[in-house]
């Protein structure tokens, strides 16, 4: 499973021979440095760059390019090397951007030699930096790990190398840029694309939109596509060579997908070439919106002055740029298909809202802290405690605080207005699996022919703007089970409801989630089982039972619980053995190979110790072979088991039937409010979807 890293996160490396794949959508310089146990680069012989591309255990590209593959053999590194830093820098040449904020966010992936991704990282949030440390491979005992760094340097390679302790940093940086410049001068145009469809390389990024969308500056296409240097044009992403930008695709939870054009193990990365115009009628498909396409790339932005110029001396905005944010367009994000682009755009909206709210809260905290410091300073002087001096000082401190908060709120309101405008455009364009129940896409529902990439399981919002809802999307197939918490803990809305009503709404939420899952999968590829030991959820389960989409009637009593759990446990065991023996076609005929969902109500009623053990086994081992849990339970009801069930609860994604602030975002310090998705009162949309699913199952003889 690929680990999608965020800044500061690490992940173990399972093997020594690796590739580091870089996709930037714009020619960049890629290199690597070796560091000792303190991270210090001992000399120029520990730096791999286009002028010196080979080091023991390291091989980098010989030229600036949009795509790179760096070969790493951790076992062949010098004994004194404890760290490997992967570096990116912008070429210092005419027609190229001068800062990473003007280009698409670079995407870096650590892969095995066969192309299987181990960890990925998208370098978002860069602005004035022209060089950045993307990743760090570091030794921890006898093992190696990778850490997402994303540390940028506005002073370029010279500042970056000096920060790593290299005495000859400026000389080496100049030499690297000189070698890159010579390579660009003698580069040739890319040949017309001849790759087959199956060989097209797919470039994946985090769901965050490209920075060029938010900062349409030099060399950056506001559509989020690859930046175009002066005198050049984007190359074909199907070419599969190191000089061609590819289309990035998702996220958090990061999409998979084949990667074409991989070299043989140990092969030297192909030479980089400068993208050149392709003949009319050939080249890549332009996915950018027609209303946002430009006739020509804007000229490069001048370097930022050392200090802001007075308003009267500020240069006018570049031609074609009014200073206004781009008008939102649905699907204005990276991706191979429209669904993938919408998925990336939704996650980009989530990250934008998180960063904007974090910046606002940080500014408010700073304003409060500054006011308290000034008040403490005033009160520490006995002469200012009486008379008008102290009152004036206190009033001045409060005025400064209010002014800072107002400025921060103005910036937040601007960002929120842009996100609201984007949400109003994106929501109507979402496919059924991404949409709310009241979206017309569900009213025009037809059973799909293939599984979508993700499913919407709720909405998220923050107190700064509660009416701005961001869809909460999870990748399919599910990687962990769901727990609908029917307990009256934590949420004010839950505390205000009586127990029976809360339990009923919990089951309604579970049925709605099951209906969305059934509606997202092709006919016959998703099976639902229900355990309702006491039969207390018969009213809520009526849509599933009466429509005929269940594999069997809800299991009741201890015997029914044991039968269902035994059948699913046997399926997990058989599929695991078949996978290990590479004999998936040898499964017994009675084994249902479709994805399985088990809805459990009123746990632990009707469960003995054996049944509890089987349930834990399904939660741990089931998702990898297509068996998923959806628990509707109050954790307090199972408190008699003590810590035995703690791993079970931790393995499930906790959702609530009412709005609740329980989804924490530790990277920005937010507690997101989760809101479940229920069909509008009186709507028949859920029944219509289940009826079509049941009819399609009957047509297949299920």
XYZ file of C-alpha atoms in Angstrom:
702
model
C 0.000 0.000 0.000
C 1.323 3.400 -0.969
C 1.967 5.826 1.889
C 0.932 9.388 1.066
C 3.243 11.522 3.136
C 2.693 15.030 4.378
C 5.446 17.404 5.419
C 7.404 15.927 8.341
C 5.954 12.410 8.085
C 8.190 9.361 7.613
C 7.766 5.819 6.310
C 10.000 2.722 6.397
C 11.735 1.598 3.221
C 11.350 -2.156 2.653
C 14.223 -2.545 0.175
C 17.616 -1.069 -0.635
C 17.387 -0.563 -4.407
C 14.897 2.191 -5.165
C 13.884 4.816 -7.656
C 12.857 8.358 -6.812
C 10.452 9.585 -9.470
C 9.821 13.300 -9.842
C 7.102 14.985 -11.874
C 6.937 18.752 -11.890
C 5.078 19.745 -15.061
C 7.954 22.176 -15.692
C 11.674 21.538 -16.284
C 13.495 21.413 -12.947
C 16.976 20.410 -11.839
C 17.080 17.232 -9.760
C 20.004 16.208 -7.584
C 20.927 14.539 -4.336
C 23.358 15.062 -1.488
C 24.834 12.644 1.003
C 24.979 13.610 4.656
C 26.733 12.168 7.671
C 25.021 11.363 10.970
C 24.581 15.109 11.572
C 23.259 15.789 8.065
C 26.435 17.610 6.984
C 27.631 17.343 3.385
C 31.381 16.802 3.734
C 32.386 17.998 0.279
C 31.452 18.401 -3.355
C 32.149 14.699 -3.865
C 28.998 14.030 -1.838
C 26.723 15.923 -4.242
C 25.141 14.252 -7.295
C 23.995 16.772 -9.894
C 23.725 17.101 -13.709
C 27.435 17.912 -13.965
C 28.395 14.870 -11.834
C 25.438 12.504 -12.119
C 27.093 9.390 -10.650
C 28.036 8.718 -7.017
C 28.386 5.388 -5.236
C 24.794 4.247 -4.790
C 23.334 7.322 -6.530
C 22.517 8.285 -10.091
C 20.633 11.430 -11.109
C 19.492 12.985 -14.378
C 21.978 14.857 -16.543
C 19.677 17.728 -17.441
C 16.724 19.803 -16.303
C 13.460 18.087 -17.193
C 9.837 17.899 -16.136
C 10.156 14.223 -15.150
C 13.116 12.541 -13.474
C 14.056 9.104 -12.223
C 16.835 8.943 -9.662
C 18.372 5.544 -8.976
C 19.311 4.809 -5.347
C 21.098 1.765 -3.925
C 21.232 2.244 -0.170
C 23.602 -0.676 0.324
C 26.153 0.852 -2.077
C 26.348 4.227 -0.320
C 29.552 5.178 1.490
C 29.733 3.820 5.037
C 29.852 7.337 6.486
C 26.682 8.415 4.656
C 23.636 8.300 6.905
C 21.294 10.509 4.893
C 20.344 11.146 1.271
C 18.605 14.428 0.457
C 16.688 14.695 -2.820
C 16.911 18.262 -4.159
C 14.896 20.186 -6.733
C 15.796 23.579 -8.196
C 14.521 25.796 -10.975
C 16.913 26.439 -13.878
C 18.396 29.919 -13.941
C 17.734 30.615 -17.603
C 15.666 32.964 -19.704
C 12.058 31.924 -20.153
C 11.896 29.806 -17.008
C 10.023 30.642 -13.775
C 12.037 32.043 -10.904
C 9.961 30.615 -8.059
C 8.119 27.395 -7.336
C 4.959 29.343 -6.538
C 4.574 29.987 -10.273
C 4.567 26.315 -11.302
C 2.589 23.214 -10.516
C 3.304 21.555 -7.190
C 6.084 18.957 -7.761
C 5.190 15.337 -7.044
C 7.811 12.910 -5.731
C 7.408 9.150 -5.379
C 9.768 6.562 -3.921
C 9.211 3.342 -5.850
C 10.597 -0.133 -6.218
C 12.447 -0.988 -9.422
C 9.232 -2.430 -10.886
C 7.446 0.886 -10.392
C 5.422 -0.107 -7.317
C 5.064 3.020 -5.211
C 6.249 2.909 -1.607
C 5.687 6.514 -0.563
C 4.595 9.714 -2.297
C 4.789 13.401 -1.424
C 3.404 16.500 -3.122
C 5.348 19.676 -2.377
C 2.533 22.151 -1.838
C 2.754 25.555 -0.200
C 5.892 26.745 -1.999
C 6.029 30.376 -3.083
C 9.240 32.436 -3.470
C 11.541 29.422 -3.152
C 13.666 28.442 -6.133
C 15.277 25.358 -4.544
C 13.801 22.797 -2.197
C 14.790 19.666 -0.278
C 11.986 17.307 -1.288
C 12.786 14.066 0.554
C 15.270 12.697 3.042
C 16.263 9.028 3.079
C 17.886 8.404 6.426
C 19.401 5.496 8.315
C 17.760 4.496 11.599
C 19.761 1.662 13.117
C 20.027 -1.039 10.482
C 16.934 0.166 8.619
C 16.250 3.062 6.269
C 13.283 5.403 6.237
C 12.021 8.203 4.006
C 10.837 11.545 5.377
C 8.838 14.192 3.520
C 10.763 17.451 4.008
C 9.579 20.152 1.601
C 12.050 22.748 2.930
C 12.382 25.556 0.395
C 15.089 28.198 -0.081
C 14.476 31.557 -1.707
C 18.243 31.902 -2.191
C 18.325 28.906 -4.523
C 20.822 26.068 -4.610
C 23.567 28.121 -3.019
C 21.542 28.755 0.121
C 20.338 25.140 0.209
C 23.832 23.658 -0.044
C 25.216 26.159 2.469
C 22.502 25.138 4.921
C 23.745 21.558 4.642
C 27.216 22.635 5.671
C 28.975 22.582 2.294
C 31.825 25.165 2.299
C 31.914 25.496 -1.509
C 28.141 25.980 -1.774
C 28.119 29.078 -3.989
C 30.767 27.783 -6.374
C 29.071 24.419 -6.753
C 25.632 25.990 -7.249
C 27.013 28.183 -10.019
C 28.652 25.148 -11.631
C 25.409 23.163 -11.513
C 23.399 25.946 -13.128
C 26.123 26.374 -15.759
C 25.950 22.657 -16.604
C 22.172 22.858 -16.787
C 22.326 25.905 -19.040
C 24.687 24.152 -21.446
C 22.404 21.135 -21.490
C 19.381 23.270 -22.307
C 21.299 25.010 -25.089
C 22.133 21.752 -26.849
C 18.826 19.967 -26.200
C 16.766 18.801 -29.156
C 13.055 18.696 -29.726
C 11.109 15.647 -28.585
C 10.058 13.320 -31.425
C 6.348 12.928 -32.216
C 4.655 10.563 -29.759
C 4.409 6.937 -30.825
C 3.659 5.256 -27.510
C 0.723 2.905 -27.311
C -2.185 3.702 -25.061
C -1.110 1.099 -22.553
C 2.321 2.697 -22.221
C 1.084 6.092 -21.180
C 2.645 7.194 -17.947
C 0.234 8.463 -15.333
C 1.592 11.074 -13.021
C -0.017 11.214 -9.583
C -0.171 14.050 -7.094
C -1.830 14.815 -3.842
C -5.361 16.092 -4.197
C -4.208 19.643 -3.657
C -4.666 21.831 -6.709
C -1.551 23.099 -8.368
C -0.147 26.318 -6.948
C -0.286 27.797 -10.433
C -4.077 27.850 -10.122
C -3.860 30.048 -7.053
C -0.838 32.044 -8.250
C -1.142 32.517 -12.020
C 2.346 33.895 -12.592
C 5.113 33.427 -15.119
C 5.225 30.058 -16.793
C 2.110 28.869 -14.957
C -1.094 28.028 -16.799
C -4.063 29.004 -14.636
C -5.792 25.811 -15.610
C -3.317 23.895 -13.473
C -1.678 22.308 -16.482
C 2.041 22.130 -17.174
C 3.875 25.417 -17.291
C 5.211 26.471 -20.670
C 8.652 28.079 -20.951
C 9.163 30.933 -23.327
C 9.507 29.629 -26.845
C 8.344 26.123 -25.971
C 5.166 24.136 -25.594
C 4.054 21.272 -23.458
C 5.208 17.871 -24.601
C 3.063 14.796 -24.947
C 2.445 13.095 -21.605
C 2.183 9.813 -23.434
C 5.774 9.920 -24.573
C 7.018 8.311 -21.382
C 10.436 9.996 -21.486
C 12.199 12.026 -18.878
C 11.645 15.325 -20.602
C 7.867 15.246 -20.822
C 5.412 16.529 -18.267
C 2.684 14.143 -17.277
C -0.749 14.694 -15.844
C -0.782 14.473 -12.066
C -3.447 12.593 -10.201
C -4.479 12.125 -6.662
C -4.345 11.639 -3.081
C -4.547 11.600 1.087
C -5.666 8.555 0.646
C -3.806 8.398 -2.883
C -5.139 6.812 -6.000
C -3.389 3.909 -7.495
C -2.826 3.362 -11.141
C -0.355 1.812 -13.513
C 2.774 3.646 -14.430
C 4.101 3.086 -17.855
C 7.474 3.561 -19.434
C 9.563 2.127 -16.577
C 13.158 1.271 -17.407
C 14.679 -2.066 -16.657
C 16.207 -2.593 -13.252
C 19.421 -0.673 -12.896
C 18.970 1.154 -16.212
C 20.322 4.656 -16.630
C 17.494 7.238 -16.708
C 16.804 8.414 -20.265
C 18.266 11.729 -21.338
C 16.118 14.776 -20.795
C 14.908 16.824 -23.720
C 13.329 20.232 -23.956
C 9.624 20.093 -24.854
C 8.920 21.488 -28.314
C 5.741 22.316 -30.234
C 3.996 19.313 -31.709
C 2.188 19.296 -35.062
C -1.455 20.295 -35.165
C -3.659 17.300 -34.581
C -1.055 15.402 -32.549
C 0.156 15.642 -28.986
C -1.716 15.431 -25.690
C -5.398 16.050 -25.171
C -5.911 19.484 -23.643
C -8.178 19.017 -20.635
C -8.187 22.697 -19.688
C -11.525 24.497 -19.761
C -12.022 26.473 -23.020
C -13.031 29.572 -21.090
C -9.740 29.580 -19.202
C -7.342 28.783 -22.014
C -4.775 31.412 -22.942
C -3.529 32.215 -26.400
C 0.053 32.450 -25.215
C 2.017 31.944 -22.057
C 2.508 35.088 -19.969
C 6.006 36.565 -19.774
C 8.186 35.615 -16.814
C 7.541 37.596 -13.654
C 10.387 39.854 -12.523
C 12.191 38.786 -9.355
C 10.663 40.091 -6.149
C 12.301 43.311 -4.863
C 14.221 43.217 -1.598
C 11.550 45.413 -0.023
C 8.067 46.386 -1.200
C 7.892 49.412 -3.466
C 5.598 52.312 -2.551
C 2.126 52.091 -4.118
C 2.954 54.889 -6.513
C 5.995 52.955 -7.766
C 4.427 49.476 -7.879
C 4.673 47.942 -11.348
C 1.396 47.379 -13.195
C 0.064 43.810 -13.354
C 1.238 41.757 -16.329
C -0.946 41.882 -19.430
C -3.937 39.564 -19.199
C -3.793 39.419 -15.392
C -6.244 41.675 -13.584
C -5.234 40.545 -10.109
C -8.607 38.827 -9.638
C -8.732 35.113 -8.723
C -9.580 32.822 -11.629
C -13.226 31.998 -12.095
C -13.898 28.529 -10.671
C -14.464 25.693 -13.128
C -15.585 22.188 -12.236
C -12.828 19.664 -12.840
C -10.103 22.317 -12.839
C -7.492 19.995 -11.312
C -5.041 17.353 -12.387
C -6.323 13.945 -13.377
C -6.690 11.381 -16.145
C -10.495 11.336 -16.100
C -13.188 13.813 -15.117
C -13.964 11.865 -11.936
C -10.299 11.865 -10.964
C -10.032 15.587 -11.598
C -13.133 16.281 -9.511
C -11.740 14.072 -6.746
C -8.487 16.037 -6.769
C -10.369 19.313 -6.843
C -12.462 18.380 -3.803
C -9.367 17.441 -1.818
C -7.732 20.648 -2.975
C -10.686 22.602 -1.584
C -10.282 20.725 1.696
C -6.616 21.663 1.930
C -7.270 25.272 0.945
C -9.902 25.649 3.658
C -7.634 23.978 6.223
C -4.712 26.270 5.431
C -6.837 29.429 5.325
C -8.462 28.666 8.665
C -5.113 27.746 10.207
C -3.575 31.016 9.024
C -6.496 32.998 10.422
C -6.372 31.284 13.804
C -2.622 31.747 13.968
C -2.985 35.454 13.203
C -5.625 35.865 15.920
C -3.424 34.062 18.441
C -0.509 36.293 17.488
C -2.640 39.418 17.911
C -3.832 38.288 21.338
C -0.308 37.376 22.431
C 1.063 40.703 21.239
C -1.644 42.605 23.105
C -0.936 40.677 26.301
C 2.790 41.383 26.010
C 2.175 45.099 25.567
C -0.259 45.175 28.491
C 2.216 43.318 30.693
C 4.880 45.829 29.750
C 2.579 48.704 30.700
C 1.561 47.149 34.012
C 5.160 46.347 34.942
C 5.884 50.080 35.226
C 4.268 51.491 38.396
C 4.200 54.979 36.881
C 1.805 53.886 34.136
C -0.703 52.177 36.437
C -2.349 55.429 37.400
C -3.259 58.386 35.347
C -4.003 58.656 31.667
C -0.741 57.127 30.430
C -1.750 53.602 31.338
C -5.219 53.971 29.846
C -3.773 55.239 26.571
C -1.280 52.370 26.406
C -3.996 49.799 27.042
C -6.257 51.359 24.423
C -3.389 51.399 21.922
C -2.658 47.713 22.525
C -6.304 46.752 22.026
C -6.534 48.864 18.878
C -3.491 47.096 17.389
C -5.036 43.745 18.279
C -8.338 44.630 16.621
C -6.575 45.904 13.502
C -4.554 42.695 13.127
C -7.651 40.552 13.613
C -9.590 42.596 11.067
C -6.804 42.204 8.523
C -6.665 38.445 9.097
C -10.443 38.171 8.822
C -10.429 40.106 5.554
C -7.932 37.654 4.079
C -9.979 34.712 5.378
C -13.210 36.131 3.956
C -11.525 36.542 0.578
C -10.389 32.921 0.581
C -13.776 31.695 1.793
C -15.573 33.617 -0.928
C -13.393 31.938 -3.555
C -14.022 28.506 -2.032
C -17.777 29.089 -1.839
C -17.830 30.119 -5.486
C -15.861 26.984 -6.348
C -18.174 24.791 -4.272
C -21.221 26.192 -6.060
C -19.672 25.169 -9.369
C -18.288 21.795 -8.285
C -21.289 20.370 -6.386
C -23.664 20.182 -9.392
C -20.945 18.553 -11.515
C -20.198 15.678 -9.121
C -20.992 12.100 -10.196
C -23.465 10.133 -8.028
C -20.816 8.506 -5.832
C -19.394 11.963 -4.967
C -22.742 13.754 -4.674
C -25.294 14.358 -1.931
C -28.626 12.567 -2.063
C -30.381 15.754 -3.240
C -28.105 16.055 -6.270
C -29.895 15.458 -9.606
C -27.216 12.884 -10.415
C -28.928 10.461 -8.028
C -32.369 11.105 -9.525
C -30.955 10.155 -12.920
C -29.126 7.151 -11.419
C -28.278 4.117 -13.506
C -26.377 1.071 -12.268
C -22.725 1.736 -13.173
C -20.609 -0.498 -15.367
C -17.466 -0.001 -13.280
C -16.560 0.897 -9.717
C -15.890 4.605 -9.065
C -12.642 5.713 -7.480
C -14.233 7.130 -4.312
C -17.443 7.454 -2.319
C -18.838 10.373 -0.367
C -19.646 9.412 3.228
C -20.423 12.842 4.666
C -19.534 16.514 4.739
C -16.927 18.492 6.666
C -16.999 22.116 7.748
C -15.298 24.523 10.154
C -16.850 27.077 12.532
C -15.358 29.980 10.559
C -17.910 29.264 7.797
C -20.378 26.495 8.728
C -22.282 26.775 5.447
C -19.182 25.863 3.412
C -19.320 22.064 3.223
C -16.455 20.002 1.830
C -17.335 16.459 0.686
C -15.631 13.722 2.703
C -14.512 11.182 0.115
C -13.006 7.767 0.831
C -11.307 5.598 -1.756
C -12.926 2.418 -3.022
C -12.607 -0.370 -2.241
C -12.755 0.544 1.434
C -9.468 0.155 3.268
C -11.072 0.079 6.727
C -14.512 -0.541 8.165
C -17.019 2.031 9.413
C -18.376 2.521 12.910
C -21.644 4.448 13.272
C -21.459 5.595 16.894
C -24.917 5.378 18.476
C -23.699 6.537 21.898
C -24.635 9.822 23.564
C -21.071 11.011 24.088
C -19.119 14.004 22.851
C -21.721 15.654 20.639
C -24.218 18.230 21.865
C -26.676 17.094 19.201
C -26.399 13.501 20.446
C -26.858 14.544 24.059
C -30.049 16.384 23.125
C -31.631 13.231 21.635
C -33.167 10.356 23.562
C -31.456 6.982 23.292
C -34.045 5.248 21.097
C -34.215 8.074 18.588
C -30.421 8.214 18.398
C -30.190 4.465 17.774
C -32.822 4.673 15.039
C -30.997 7.553 13.341
C -27.752 5.565 13.579
C -29.350 2.683 11.682
C -30.836 5.096 9.139
C -27.322 6.438 8.579
C -25.952 2.910 8.164
C -28.663 2.048 5.626
C -27.904 5.240 3.682
C -24.196 4.355 3.566
C -25.008 0.793 2.469
C -27.292 2.118 -0.268
C -24.545 4.405 -1.553
C -22.083 1.505 -1.621
C -24.570 -0.728 -3.439
C -25.293 2.051 -5.907
C -21.613 2.732 -6.544
C -20.674 -0.823 -7.547
C -21.656 -2.632 -10.752
C -24.449 -5.155 -10.425
C -23.413 -8.293 -8.580
C -20.084 -6.933 -7.381
C -21.182 -5.884 -3.883
C -23.049 -8.033 -1.358
C -24.583 -6.877 1.916
C -25.213 -9.005 5.017
C -26.976 -7.795 8.167
C -26.778 -8.998 11.755
C -29.642 -7.715 13.910
C -29.674 -10.098 16.902
C -32.791 -8.715 18.614
C -34.599 -7.538 15.492
C -34.669 -3.989 16.863
C -33.698 -2.375 13.552
C -36.430 -3.884 11.364
C -38.014 -0.495 10.582
C -34.717 1.126 9.581
C -33.704 -1.934 7.523
C -36.965 -1.933 5.545
C -35.445 -0.297 2.407
C -32.741 -2.983 2.196
C -35.109 -5.866 2.978
C -38.086 -4.883 0.825
C -35.994 -3.927 -2.189
C -34.345 -7.360 -2.205
C -30.724 -6.208 -2.273
C -29.636 -8.268 0.749
C -27.894 -11.587 0.233
C -30.148 -13.110 2.903
C -32.637 -11.887 5.532
C -31.102 -10.125 8.546
C -29.588 -12.676 10.926
C -31.257 -12.780 14.337
C -30.348 -14.513 17.566
C -27.087 -16.115 18.617
C -27.400 -18.851 15.976
C -27.876 -16.339 13.173
C -24.864 -14.356 14.376
C -22.691 -17.471 14.430
C -23.806 -18.576 10.946
C -23.065 -15.270 9.234
C -19.716 -14.791 10.973
C -18.648 -18.361 10.181
C -19.441 -17.907 6.493
C -17.530 -14.636 6.159
C -14.588 -15.944 8.185
C -14.377 -18.965 5.887
C -14.434 -16.657 2.849
C -11.546 -14.584 4.240
C -9.514 -17.731 4.938
C -10.127 -19.255 1.494
C -9.366 -16.078 -0.434
C -6.185 -15.469 1.568
C -4.987 -19.021 0.879
C -5.816 -18.651 -2.819
C -3.874 -15.404 -3.040
C -0.857 -16.838 -1.258
C -0.925 -19.903 -3.517
C -1.527 -17.729 -6.610
C -4.551 -19.858 -7.402
C -7.424 -17.394 -7.322
C -9.258 -19.399 -9.992
C -9.276 -22.452 -7.708
C -11.786 -21.059 -5.207
C -14.768 -23.326 -4.458
C -17.905 -22.497 -6.473
C -19.875 -21.427 -3.388
C -17.436 -18.611 -2.547
C -18.877 -15.224 -3.482
C -16.028 -13.221 -4.989
C -17.937 -9.927 -4.800
C -17.048 -7.314 -2.183
C -18.829 -8.104 1.097
C -20.286 -5.673 3.651
C -21.447 -6.868 7.065
C -23.749 -4.480 8.965
C -23.788 -5.279 12.681
C -26.499 -3.712 14.852
C -26.844 -3.702 18.628
C -23.354 -5.052 19.334
C -22.495 -6.935 21.598
C -26.029 -8.324 22.082
C -26.099 -11.901 20.777
C -22.292 -12.193 20.603
C -20.413 -14.789 22.626
C -16.614 -14.824 23.026
C -16.130 -16.844 19.838
C -18.279 -14.429 17.830
C -16.369 -11.432 19.219
C -13.076 -13.044 18.188
C -14.409 -13.694 14.683
C -15.597 -10.093 14.427
C -12.143 -8.806 15.375
C -10.624 -11.143 12.790
C -12.897 -9.770 10.074
C -12.041 -6.202 11.048
C -8.301 -6.901 10.830
C -8.047 -9.283 7.870
C -11.247 -8.665 5.940
C -10.547 -5.397 4.076
C -7.521 -6.827 2.252
C -9.708 -9.558 0.691
C -12.912 -7.575 0.213
C -14.830 -8.124 3.469
C -15.814 -4.915 5.266
C -17.548 -4.127 8.556
C -20.115 -1.470 9.352
C -20.717 -1.441 13.094
C -23.720 0.378 14.568
C -22.904 0.359 18.246
C -22.426 2.301 21.460
C -18.968 1.654 22.832
C -20.301 1.891 26.370
C -22.502 -1.157 25.755
C -19.354 -3.224 25.145
C -17.406 -1.783 28.073
C -17.588 -5.153 29.831
C -14.966 -6.488 27.453
C -12.489 -3.865 28.662
C -9.419 -3.195 26.507
C -9.951 -6.407 24.508
C -12.057 -4.504 21.977
C -9.831 -1.420 21.751
C -8.111 -2.700 18.562
C -11.548 -3.255 17.018
C -12.695 0.330 17.586
C -9.342 1.729 16.411
C -9.512 -0.269 13.180
C -12.825 1.357 12.198
C -13.497 4.877 10.917
C -15.843 6.467 13.457
C -18.829 8.305 11.992
C -21.798 9.804 13.789
C -25.523 10.003 12.958
C -25.584 13.686 13.985
C -23.121 16.557 13.440
C -20.069 16.092 15.643
C -16.571 17.602 15.939
C -14.607 14.372 16.175
C -12.429 14.293 13.058
C -9.094 15.796 14.081
C -6.587 17.266 11.642
C -3.303 17.283 13.594
C -1.295 19.014 10.864
C -3.208 22.277 11.126
C -4.811 21.780 14.540
C -8.433 21.676 13.353
C -11.317 19.616 14.656
C -13.570 19.253 11.627
C -17.313 18.986 12.121
C -18.657 15.881 10.399
C -22.219 15.790 9.055
C -23.765 12.529 7.845
C -25.552 12.151 4.524
C -29.243 11.238 4.742
C -31.867 11.299 2.039
C -34.100 14.396 2.215
C -37.330 13.824 4.194
C -40.034 12.450 1.939
C -37.629 11.712 -0.903
C -37.854 8.388 -2.734
C -34.318 8.608 -4.101
C -32.953 5.894 -1.799
C -35.771 3.500 -2.724
C -35.287 4.228 -6.427
C -31.559 3.468 -6.241
C -32.061 0.237 -4.314
C -34.843 -0.861 -6.701
C -32.547 -0.444 -9.712
C -29.730 -2.307 -7.939
C -32.091 -5.163 -7.049
C -33.408 -5.351 -10.612
C -29.877 -5.505 -11.992
C -28.987 -8.277 -9.497
C -32.047 -10.304 -10.522
C -31.103 -9.923 -14.174
C -27.771 -11.544 -13.317
C -29.474 -14.331 -11.376
C -28.261 -13.104 -7.983
